[in-house]
Amino acid sequence: MPLIIFMRHGQAENNVSRTLVGRHIESHLTAQGKQEALDAAKQLKSIPVDKVYVSPVIRAMETAQIVCESLGMDYEVDERLYEIELGKLVGMNYEEVTTKYGDLFLRFYAEHDPVLENFGVEPFASVKQRVKSLLDDALKRHEGGNVLMVTHLDPIKAALAAILDLKPEALYRWHIRNASFTILKHERRIFTLSGVNVMPMHRYQID
């Protein structure tokens, strides 16, 4: 059965500093993030990858570049894999935001939160809509092939939400590791979840 493999970008500078950078502030991969991407690329060599799509954000593109150089192929940018729009939260520290506003990101998955709307944060329903559109297109364009999509935490959670009936609390607690794979199989245009946080074995002891 063909696979759609979502890959979160490798560790970036903002992951270390816990800064909310969103789409528009450049945050490059760390040395560890580059190694994570390279390790992930080695895992992908065991299957044929027909197409690689990537978010336009620099940390995702740097990840895709490392992977594609290893696989000997090119990637295509698709804006539906974009990081969420964080509005006025951009540049703020994650802990400072949660200390001041409480479980703001839990409420993000519940949707329609007035504080998030005031900050101009993209609704999770919008993220799900664009990711579902991408999945539908992948079924049409690559019905018999394996596709890699290099993106960010919340578009991956949106893919999970599209095929599983997960409550906001479950989505909030489900952390997607840097440079890990979330693997979907599709058969007769129906998706099933085959793996989450798939990584080289040595990373399970340190992540």
JSON list of C-alpha atoms in Angstrom, two decimals:
[
{"chain": "A", "resi": 1, "resn": "MET", "atom": "CA", "xyz": [0.00, 0.00, 0.00]},
{"chain": "A", "resi": 2, "resn": "PRO", "atom": "CA", "xyz": [1.41, 3.43, -0.94]},
{"chain": "A", "resi": 3, "resn": "LEU", "atom": "CA", "xyz": [2.55, 5.76, 1.84]},
{"chain": "A", "resi": 4, "resn": "ILE", "atom": "CA", "xyz": [2.25, 9.44, 2.61]},
{"chain": "A", "resi": 5, "resn": "ILE", "atom": "CA", "xyz": [5.05, 10.29, 5.02]},
{"chain": "A", "resi": 6, "resn": "PHE", "atom": "CA", "xyz": [4.89, 13.54, 6.95]},
{"chain": "A", "resi": 7, "resn": "MET", "atom": "CA", "xyz": [8.26, 14.65, 8.29]},
{"chain": "A", "resi": 8, "resn": "ARG", "atom": "CA", "xyz": [8.71, 17.45, 10.79]},
{"chain": "A", "resi": 9, "resn": "HIS", "atom": "CA", "xyz": [11.75, 19.63, 10.15]},
{"chain": "A", "resi": 10, "resn": "GLY", "atom": "CA", "xyz": [14.93, 18.98, 12.13]},
{"chain": "A", "resi": 11, "resn": "GLN", "atom": "CA", "xyz": [15.73, 20.85, 15.32]},
{"chain": "A", "resi": 12, "resn": "ALA", "atom": "CA", "xyz": [15.87, 24.60, 14.59]},
{"chain": "A", "resi": 13, "resn": "GLU", "atom": "CA", "xyz": [17.19, 27.55, 16.56]},
{"chain": "A", "resi": 14, "resn": "ASN", "atom": "CA", "xyz": [13.71, 28.50, 17.74]},
{"chain": "A", "resi": 15, "resn": "ASN", "atom": "CA", "xyz": [13.15, 25.01, 19.17]},
{"chain": "A", "resi": 16, "resn": "VAL", "atom": "CA", "xyz": [16.16, 25.53, 21.41]},
{"chain": "A", "resi": 17, "resn": "SER", "atom": "CA", "xyz": [15.26, 29.09, 22.46]},
{"chain": "A", "resi": 18, "resn": "ARG", "atom": "CA", "xyz": [11.53, 28.24, 22.77]},
{"chain": "A", "resi": 19, "resn": "THR", "atom": "CA", "xyz": [10.67, 31.25, 20.61]},
{"chain": "A", "resi": 20, "resn": "LEU", "atom": "CA", "xyz": [7.47, 31.42, 18.58]},
{"chain": "A", "resi": 21, "resn": "VAL", "atom": "CA", "xyz": [8.73, 32.34, 15.12]},
{"chain": "A", "resi": 22, "resn": "GLY", "atom": "CA", "xyz": [5.82, 31.23, 12.96]},
{"chain": "A", "resi": 23, "resn": "ARG", "atom": "CA", "xyz": [6.16, 31.65, 9.20]},
{"chain": "A", "resi": 24, "resn": "HIS", "atom": "CA", "xyz": [8.07, 34.83, 8.72]},
{"chain": "A", "resi": 25, "resn": "ILE", "atom": "CA", "xyz": [11.08, 34.95, 11.08]},
{"chain": "A", "resi": 26, "resn": "GLU", "atom": "CA", "xyz": [13.96, 32.88, 9.74]},
{"chain": "A", "resi": 27, "resn": "SER", "atom": "CA", "xyz": [15.12, 30.16, 12.10]},
{"chain": "A", "resi": 28, "resn": "HIS", "atom": "CA", "xyz": [17.76, 27.84, 10.70]},
{"chain": "A", "resi": 29, "resn": "LEU", "atom": "CA", "xyz": [18.55, 24.23, 11.58]},
{"chain": "A", "resi": 30, "resn": "THR", "atom": "CA", "xyz": [21.03, 23.63, 14.37]},
{"chain": "A", "resi": 31, "resn": "ALA", "atom": "CA", "xyz": [23.93, 21.23, 13.93]},
{"chain": "A", "resi": 32, "resn": "GLN", "atom": "CA", "xyz": [21.81, 18.63, 15.72]},
{"chain": "A", "resi": 33, "resn": "GLY", "atom": "CA", "xyz": [18.89, 19.35, 13.40]},
{"chain": "A", "resi": 34, "resn": "LYS", "atom": "CA", "xyz": [21.05, 18.80, 10.33]},
{"chain": "A", "resi": 35, "resn": "GLN", "atom": "CA", "xyz": [22.21, 15.45, 11.71]},
{"chain": "A", "resi": 36, "resn": "GLU", "atom": "CA", "xyz": [18.63, 14.47, 12.51]},
{"chain": "A", "resi": 37, "resn": "ALA", "atom": "CA", "xyz": [17.64, 15.18, 8.90]},
{"chain": "A", "resi": 38, "resn": "LEU", "atom": "CA", "xyz": [20.56, 13.17, 7.60]},
{"chain": "A", "resi": 39, "resn": "ASP", "atom": "CA", "xyz": [19.70, 10.21, 9.86]},
{"chain": "A", "resi": 40, "resn": "ALA", "atom": "CA", "xyz": [16.10, 10.38, 8.67]},
{"chain": "A", "resi": 41, "resn": "ALA", "atom": "CA", "xyz": [17.21, 10.42, 5.03]},
{"chain": "A", "resi": 42, "resn": "LYS", "atom": "CA", "xyz": [19.08, 7.16, 5.58]},
{"chain": "A", "resi": 43, "resn": "GLN", "atom": "CA", "xyz": [15.83, 5.53, 6.72]},
{"chain": "A", "resi": 44, "resn": "LEU", "atom": "CA", "xyz": [14.07, 6.68, 3.56]},
{"chain": "A", "resi": 45, "resn": "LYS", "atom": "CA", "xyz": [16.57, 4.92, 1.32]},
{"chain": "A", "resi": 46, "resn": "SER", "atom": "CA", "xyz": [14.85, 1.61, 2.07]},
{"chain": "A", "resi": 47, "resn": "ILE", "atom": "CA", "xyz": [11.74, 2.62, 0.09]},
{"chain": "A", "resi": 48, "resn": "PRO", "atom": "CA", "xyz": [11.16, 4.37, -3.25]},
{"chain": "A", "resi": 49, "resn": "VAL", "atom": "CA", "xyz": [10.09, 7.99, -2.70]},
{"chain": "A", "resi": 50, "resn": "ASP", "atom": "CA", "xyz": [8.31, 9.34, -5.78]},
{"chain": "A", "resi": 51, "resn": "LYS", "atom": "CA", "xyz": [7.81, 12.96, -4.73]},
{"chain": "A", "resi": 52, "resn": "VAL", "atom": "CA", "xyz": [8.90, 15.37, -1.99]},
{"chain": "A", "resi": 53, "resn": "TYR", "atom": "CA", "xyz": [6.78, 18.38, -1.04]},
{"chain": "A", "resi": 54, "resn": "VAL", "atom": "CA", "xyz": [7.98, 20.98, 1.46]},
{"chain": "A", "resi": 55, "resn": "SER", "atom": "CA", "xyz": [6.76, 23.99, 3.41]},
{"chain": "A", "resi": 56, "resn": "PRO", "atom": "CA", "xyz": [8.15, 27.36, 2.20]},
{"chain": "A", "resi": 57, "resn": "VAL", "atom": "CA", "xyz": [9.65, 28.06, 5.66]},
{"chain": "A", "resi": 58, "resn": "ILE", "atom": "CA", "xyz": [13.46, 27.99, 5.77]},
{"chain": "A", "resi": 59, "resn": "ARG", "atom": "CA", "xyz": [13.85, 25.34, 8.50]},
{"chain": "A", "resi": 60, "resn": "ALA", "atom": "CA", "xyz": [11.65, 22.95, 6.52]},
{"chain": "A", "resi": 61, "resn": "MET", "atom": "CA", "xyz": [13.42, 23.73, 3.25]},
{"chain": "A", "resi": 62, "resn": "GLU", "atom": "CA", "xyz": [16.84, 23.14, 4.83]},
{"chain": "A", "resi": 63, "resn": "THR", "atom": "CA", "xyz": [15.57, 19.77, 6.07]},
{"chain": "A", "resi": 64, "resn": "ALA", "atom": "CA", "xyz": [14.21, 18.86, 2.64]},
{"chain": "A", "resi": 65, "resn": "GLN", "atom": "CA", "xyz": [17.48, 19.89, 0.99]},
{"chain": "A", "resi": 66, "resn": "ILE", "atom": "CA", "xyz": [19.46, 17.49, 3.18]},
{"chain": "A", "resi": 67, "resn": "VAL", "atom": "CA", "xyz": [17.00, 14.66, 2.57]},
{"chain": "A", "resi": 68, "resn": "CYS", "atom": "CA", "xyz": [16.78, 15.24, -1.18]},
{"chain": "A", "resi": 69, "resn": "GLU", "atom": "CA", "xyz": [20.55, 15.45, -1.61]},
{"chain": "A", "resi": 70, "resn": "SER", "atom": "CA", "xyz": [20.80, 12.07, 0.10]},
{"chain": "A", "resi": 71, "resn": "LEU", "atom": "CA", "xyz": [18.03, 10.59, -2.07]},
{"chain": "A", "resi": 72, "resn": "GLY", "atom": "CA", "xyz": [19.24, 12.19, -5.29]},
{"chain": "A", "resi": 73, "resn": "MET", "atom": "CA", "xyz": [15.98, 14.00, -6.07]},
{"chain": "A", "resi": 74, "resn": "ASP", "atom": "CA", "xyz": [14.37, 17.44, -6.03]},
{"chain": "A", "resi": 75, "resn": "TYR", "atom": "CA", "xyz": [11.56, 18.85, -3.91]},
{"chain": "A", "resi": 76, "resn": "GLU", "atom": "CA", "xyz": [8.54, 21.01, -4.65]},
{"chain": "A", "resi": 77, "resn": "VAL", "atom": "CA", "xyz": [7.32, 23.82, -2.38]},
{"chain": "A", "resi": 78, "resn": "ASP", "atom": "CA", "xyz": [3.64, 23.66, -1.42]},
{"chain": "A", "resi": 79, "resn": "GLU", "atom": "CA", "xyz": [2.16, 26.46, 0.71]},
{"chain": "A", "resi": 80, "resn": "ARG", "atom": "CA", "xyz": [-0.44, 24.11, 2.19]},
{"chain": "A", "resi": 81, "resn": "LEU", "atom": "CA", "xyz": [2.42, 22.71, 4.31]},
{"chain": "A", "resi": 82, "resn": "TYR", "atom": "CA", "xyz": [3.10, 26.18, 5.78]},
{"chain": "A", "resi": 83, "resn": "GLU", "atom": "CA", "xyz": [3.65, 26.68, 9.50]},
{"chain": "A", "resi": 84, "resn": "ILE", "atom": "CA", "xyz": [0.56, 28.14, 11.17]},
{"chain": "A", "resi": 85, "resn": "GLU", "atom": "CA", "xyz": [0.17, 31.91, 11.09]},
{"chain": "A", "resi": 86, "resn": "LEU", "atom": "CA", "xyz": [0.93, 33.06, 14.64]},
{"chain": "A", "resi": 87, "resn": "GLY", "atom": "CA", "xyz": [0.02, 36.72, 14.19]},
{"chain": "A", "resi": 88, "resn": "LYS", "atom": "CA", "xyz": [1.06, 38.92, 17.12]},
{"chain": "A", "resi": 89, "resn": "LEU", "atom": "CA", "xyz": [2.50, 35.94, 19.04]},
{"chain": "A", "resi": 90, "resn": "VAL", "atom": "CA", "xyz": [5.53, 35.91, 16.72]},
{"chain": "A", "resi": 91, "resn": "GLY", "atom": "CA", "xyz": [8.75, 36.61, 18.60]},
{"chain": "A", "resi": 92, "resn": "MET", "atom": "CA", "xyz": [7.33, 35.77, 22.02]},
{"chain": "A", "resi": 93, "resn": "ASN", "atom": "CA", "xyz": [8.67, 33.04, 24.30]},
{"chain": "A", "resi": 94, "resn": "TYR", "atom": "CA", "xyz": [6.51, 29.93, 24.61]},
{"chain": "A", "resi": 95, "resn": "GLU", "atom": "CA", "xyz": [6.67, 29.79, 28.43]},
{"chain": "A", "resi": 96, "resn": "GLU", "atom": "CA", "xyz": [5.93, 33.51, 28.77]},
{"chain": "A", "resi": 97, "resn": "VAL", "atom": "CA", "xyz": [2.82, 33.11, 26.62]},
{"chain": "A", "resi": 98, "resn": "THR", "atom": "CA", "xyz": [1.50, 30.11, 28.56]},
{"chain": "A", "resi": 99, "resn": "THR", "atom": "CA", "xyz": [2.28, 31.75, 31.91]},
{"chain": "A", "resi": 100, "resn": "LYS", "atom": "CA", "xyz": [0.34, 34.87, 30.95]},
{"chain": "A", "resi": 101, "resn": "TYR", "atom": "CA", "xyz": [-2.54, 33.33, 29.01]},
{"chain": "A", "resi": 102, "resn": "GLY", "atom": "CA", "xyz": [-2.81, 29.76, 30.32]},
{"chain": "A", "resi": 103, "resn": "ASP", "atom": "CA", "xyz": [-3.24, 26.74, 28.05]},
{"chain": "A", "resi": 104, "resn": "LEU", "atom": "CA", "xyz": [-3.53, 28.90, 24.95]},
{"chain": "A", "resi": 105, "resn": "PHE", "atom": "CA", "xyz": [-2.30, 26.15, 22.63]},
{"chain": "A", "resi": 106, "resn": "LEU", "atom": "CA", "xyz": [-4.72, 23.60, 24.08]},
{"chain": "A", "resi": 107, "resn": "ARG", "atom": "CA", "xyz": [-7.47, 26.07, 23.21]},
{"chain": "A", "resi": 108, "resn": "PHE", "atom": "CA", "xyz": [-5.99, 26.35, 19.71]},
{"chain": "A", "resi": 109, "resn": "TYR", "atom": "CA", "xyz": [-7.03, 22.74, 19.03]},
{"chain": "A", "resi": 110, "resn": "ALA", "atom": "CA", "xyz": [-10.48, 23.39, 20.51]},
{"chain": "A", "resi": 111, "resn": "GLU", "atom": "CA", "xyz": [-10.81, 26.31, 18.03]},
{"chain": "A", "resi": 112, "resn": "HIS", "atom": "CA", "xyz": [-12.72, 29.60, 18.19]},
{"chain": "A", "resi": 113, "resn": "ASP", "atom": "CA", "xyz": [-10.80, 31.06, 21.13]},
{"chain": "A", "resi": 114, "resn": "PRO", "atom": "CA", "xyz": [-11.25, 34.85, 21.43]},
{"chain": "A", "resi": 115, "resn": "VAL", "atom": "CA", "xyz": [-7.70, 35.42, 22.73]},
{"chain": "A", "resi": 116, "resn": "LEU", "atom": "CA", "xyz": [-6.19, 33.55, 19.79]},
{"chain": "A", "resi": 117, "resn": "GLU", "atom": "CA", "xyz": [-8.46, 35.40, 17.38]},
{"chain": "A", "resi": 118, "resn": "ASN", "atom": "CA", "xyz": [-7.34, 38.71, 18.89]},
{"chain": "A", "resi": 119, "resn": "PHE", "atom": "CA", "xyz": [-3.70, 37.73, 18.33]},
{"chain": "A", "resi": 120, "resn": "GLY", "atom": "CA", "xyz": [-4.45, 36.86, 14.69]},
{"chain": "A", "resi": 121, "resn": "VAL", "atom": "CA", "xyz": [-3.57, 33.16, 15.01]},
{"chain": "A", "resi": 122, "resn": "GLU", "atom": "CA", "xyz": [-4.71, 30.94, 12.14]},
{"chain": "A", "resi": 123, "resn": "PRO", "atom": "CA", "xyz": [-7.60, 28.72, 13.31]},
{"chain": "A", "resi": 124, "resn": "PHE", "atom": "CA", "xyz": [-6.86, 25.00, 13.52]},
{"chain": "A", "resi": 125, "resn": "ALA", "atom": "CA", "xyz": [-9.88, 24.41, 11.27]},
{"chain": "A", "resi": 126, "resn": "SER", "atom": "CA", "xyz": [-8.04, 26.31, 8.54]},
{"chain": "A", "resi": 127, "resn": "VAL", "atom": "CA", "xyz": [-4.92, 24.18, 9.01]},
{"chain": "A", "resi": 128, "resn": "LYS", "atom": "CA", "xyz": [-7.00, 21.00, 8.73]},
{"chain": "A", "resi": 129, "resn": "GLN", "atom": "CA", "xyz": [-8.70, 22.29, 5.59]},
{"chain": "A", "resi": 130, "resn": "ARG", "atom": "CA", "xyz": [-5.46, 22.99, 3.74]},
{"chain": "A", "resi": 131, "resn": "VAL", "atom": "CA", "xyz": [-3.83, 19.73, 4.83]},
{"chain": "A", "resi": 132, "resn": "LYS", "atom": "CA", "xyz": [-6.91, 17.75, 3.81]},
{"chain": "A", "resi": 133, "resn": "SER", "atom": "CA", "xyz": [-6.74, 19.46, 0.41]},
{"chain": "A", "resi": 134, "resn": "LEU", "atom": "CA", "xyz": [-3.13, 18.37, 0.08]},
{"chain": "A", "resi": 135, "resn": "LEU", "atom": "CA", "xyz": [-3.97, 14.79, 1.02]},
{"chain": "A", "resi": 136, "resn": "ASP", "atom": "CA", "xyz": [-6.78, 14.69, -1.53]},
{"chain": "A", "resi": 137, "resn": "ASP", "atom": "CA", "xyz": [-4.41, 15.97, -4.23]},
{"chain": "A", "resi": 138, "resn": "ALA", "atom": "CA", "xyz": [-1.77, 13.41, -3.26]},
{"chain": "A", "resi": 139, "resn": "LEU", "atom": "CA", "xyz": [-4.30, 10.62, -3.75]},
{"chain": "A", "resi": 140, "resn": "LYS", "atom": "CA", "xyz": [-5.02, 11.87, -7.26]},
{"chain": "A", "resi": 141, "resn": "ARG", "atom": "CA", "xyz": [-1.45, 12.62, -8.34]},
{"chain": "A", "resi": 142, "resn": "HIS", "atom": "CA", "xyz": [0.43, 9.78, -6.64]},
{"chain": "A", "resi": 143, "resn": "GLU", "atom": "CA", "xyz": [-2.11, 7.02, -6.25]},
{"chain": "A", "resi": 144, "resn": "GLY", "atom": "CA", "xyz": [0.48, 4.27, -6.51]},
{"chain": "A", "resi": 145, "resn": "GLY", "atom": "CA", "xyz": [3.56, 6.03, -5.13]},
{"chain": "A", "resi": 146, "resn": "ASN", "atom": "CA", "xyz": [5.16, 7.06, -1.86]},
{"chain": "A", "resi": 147, "resn": "VAL", "atom": "CA", "xyz": [5.15, 10.78, -1.05]},
{"chain": "A", "resi": 148, "resn": "LEU", "atom": "CA", "xyz": [7.23, 12.68, 1.53]},
{"chain": "A", "resi": 149, "resn": "MET", "atom": "CA", "xyz": [5.90, 15.94, 2.97]},
{"chain": "A", "resi": 150, "resn": "VAL", "atom": "CA", "xyz": [8.35, 18.04, 5.02]},
{"chain": "A", "resi": 151, "resn": "THR", "atom": "CA", "xyz": [6.47, 20.40, 7.30]},
{"chain": "A", "resi": 152, "resn": "HIS", "atom": "CA", "xyz": [5.80, 21.51, 10.89]},
{"chain": "A", "resi": 153, "resn": "LEU", "atom": "CA", "xyz": [4.18, 20.23, 14.05]},
{"chain": "A", "resi": 154, "resn": "ASP", "atom": "CA", "xyz": [0.64, 21.53, 13.56]},
{"chain": "A", "resi": 155, "resn": "PRO", "atom": "CA", "xyz": [0.10, 20.54, 9.91]},
{"chain": "A", "resi": 156, "resn": "ILE", "atom": "CA", "xyz": [1.10, 17.01, 10.99]},
{"chain": "A", "resi": 157, "resn": "LYS", "atom": "CA", "xyz": [-1.38, 17.15, 13.85]},
{"chain": "A", "resi": 158, "resn": "ALA", "atom": "CA", "xyz": [-3.96, 18.38, 11.34]},
{"chain": "A", "resi": 159, "resn": "ALA", "atom": "CA", "xyz": [-3.33, 15.27, 9.23]},
{"chain": "A", "resi": 160, "resn": "LEU", "atom": "CA", "xyz": [-3.87, 13.13, 12.33]},
{"chain": "A", "resi": 161, "resn": "ALA", "atom": "CA", "xyz": [-7.05, 15.03, 13.12]},
{"chain": "A", "resi": 162, "resn": "ALA", "atom": "CA", "xyz": [-8.27, 14.45, 9.58]},
{"chain": "A", "resi": 163, "resn": "ILE", "atom": "CA", "xyz": [-8.19, 10.66, 9.92]},
{"chain": "A", "resi": 164, "resn": "LEU", "atom": "CA", "xyz": [-8.65, 10.13, 13.69]},
{"chain": "A", "resi": 165, "resn": "ASP", "atom": "CA", "xyz": [-11.35, 11.39, 16.03]},
{"chain": "A", "resi": 166, "resn": "LEU", "atom": "CA", "xyz": [-8.97, 13.03, 18.50]},
{"chain": "A", "resi": 167, "resn": "LYS", "atom": "CA", "xyz": [-10.12, 15.39, 21.24]},
{"chain": "A", "resi": 168, "resn": "PRO", "atom": "CA", "xyz": [-8.25, 18.69, 21.68]},
{"chain": "A", "resi": 169, "resn": "GLU", "atom": "CA", "xyz": [-6.55, 17.37, 24.83]},
{"chain": "A", "resi": 170, "resn": "ALA", "atom": "CA", "xyz": [-5.14, 14.40, 22.91]},
{"chain": "A", "resi": 171, "resn": "LEU", "atom": "CA", "xyz": [-3.85, 16.59, 20.06]},
{"chain": "A", "resi": 172, "resn": "TYR", "atom": "CA", "xyz": [-2.26, 18.96, 22.57]},
{"chain": "A", "resi": 173, "resn": "ARG", "atom": "CA", "xyz": [-0.41, 16.17, 24.41]},
{"chain": "A", "resi": 174, "resn": "TRP", "atom": "CA", "xyz": [0.73, 14.38, 21.25]},
{"chain": "A", "resi": 175, "resn": "HIS", "atom": "CA", "xyz": [4.16, 15.88, 20.62]},
{"chain": "A", "resi": 176, "resn": "ILE", "atom": "CA", "xyz": [5.66, 15.38, 17.18]},
{"chain": "A", "resi": 177, "resn": "ARG", "atom": "CA", "xyz": [9.45, 15.09, 17.40]},
{"chain": "A", "resi": 178, "resn": "ASN", "atom": "CA", "xyz": [11.82, 16.99, 15.16]},
{"chain": "A", "resi": 179, "resn": "ALA", "atom": "CA", "xyz": [12.79, 15.05, 12.00]},
{"chain": "A", "resi": 180, "resn": "SER", "atom": "CA", "xyz": [10.39, 12.22, 12.87]},
{"chain": "A", "resi": 181, "resn": "PHE", "atom": "CA", "xyz": [8.01, 10.53, 10.45]},
{"chain": "A", "resi": 182, "resn": "THR", "atom": "CA", "xyz": [4.24, 10.28, 10.74]},
{"chain": "A", "resi": 183, "resn": "ILE", "atom": "CA", "xyz": [3.25, 7.58, 8.26]},
{"chain": "A", "resi": 184, "resn": "LEU", "atom": "CA", "xyz": [-0.12, 7.20, 6.57]},
{"chain": "A", "resi": 185, "resn": "LYS", "atom": "CA", "xyz": [-1.08, 4.31, 4.30]},
{"chain": "A", "resi": 186, "resn": "HIS", "atom": "CA", "xyz": [-3.83, 4.64, 1.76]},
{"chain": "A", "resi": 187, "resn": "GLU", "atom": "CA", "xyz": [-5.83, 1.90, 0.12]},
{"chain": "A", "resi": 188, "resn": "ARG", "atom": "CA", "xyz": [-8.93, 2.49, -2.00]},
{"chain": "A", "resi": 189, "resn": "ARG", "atom": "CA", "xyz": [-8.64, 6.20, -1.10]},
{"chain": "A", "resi": 190, "resn": "ILE", "atom": "CA", "xyz": [-8.90, 5.50, 2.64]},
{"chain": "A", "resi": 191, "resn": "PHE", "atom": "CA", "xyz": [-6.08, 6.52, 4.99]},
{"chain": "A", "resi": 192, "resn": "THR", "atom": "CA", "xyz": [-4.88, 4.52, 7.98]},
{"chain": "A", "resi": 193, "resn": "LEU", "atom": "CA", "xyz": [-2.23, 5.56, 10.49]},
{"chain": "A", "resi": 194, "resn": "SER", "atom": "CA", "xyz": [0.85, 3.34, 10.44]},
{"chain": "A", "resi": 195, "resn": "GLY", "atom": "CA", "xyz": [3.32, 5.24, 12.61]},
{"chain": "A", "resi": 196, "resn": "VAL", "atom": "CA", "xyz": [3.92, 8.39, 14.66]},
{"chain": "A", "resi": 197, "resn": "ASN", "atom": "CA", "xyz": [7.32, 9.72, 15.79]},
{"chain": "A", "resi": 198, "resn": "VAL", "atom": "CA", "xyz": [9.16, 7.11, 13.73]},
{"chain": "A", "resi": 199, "resn": "MET", "atom": "CA", "xyz": [12.89, 7.77, 14.18]},
{"chain": "A", "resi": 200, "resn": "PRO", "atom": "CA", "xyz": [16.24, 5.93, 14.22]},
{"chain": "A", "resi": 201, "resn": "MET", "atom": "CA", "xyz": [16.40, 3.78, 17.36]},
{"chain": "A", "resi": 202, "resn": "HIS", "atom": "CA", "xyz": [19.17, 5.77, 19.06]},
{"chain": "A", "resi": 203, "resn": "ARG", "atom": "CA", "xyz": [16.96, 8.86, 19.20]},
{"chain": "A", "resi": 204, "resn": "TYR", "atom": "CA", "xyz": [14.34, 7.25, 21.43]},
{"chain": "A", "resi": 205, "resn": "GLN", "atom": "CA", "xyz": [16.82, 7.32, 24.29]},
{"chain": "A", "resi": 206, "resn": "ILE", "atom": "CA", "xyz": [17.75, 11.00, 23.96]},
{"chain": "A", "resi": 207, "resn": "ASP", "atom": "CA", "xyz": [14.63, 12.78, 22.65]}
]
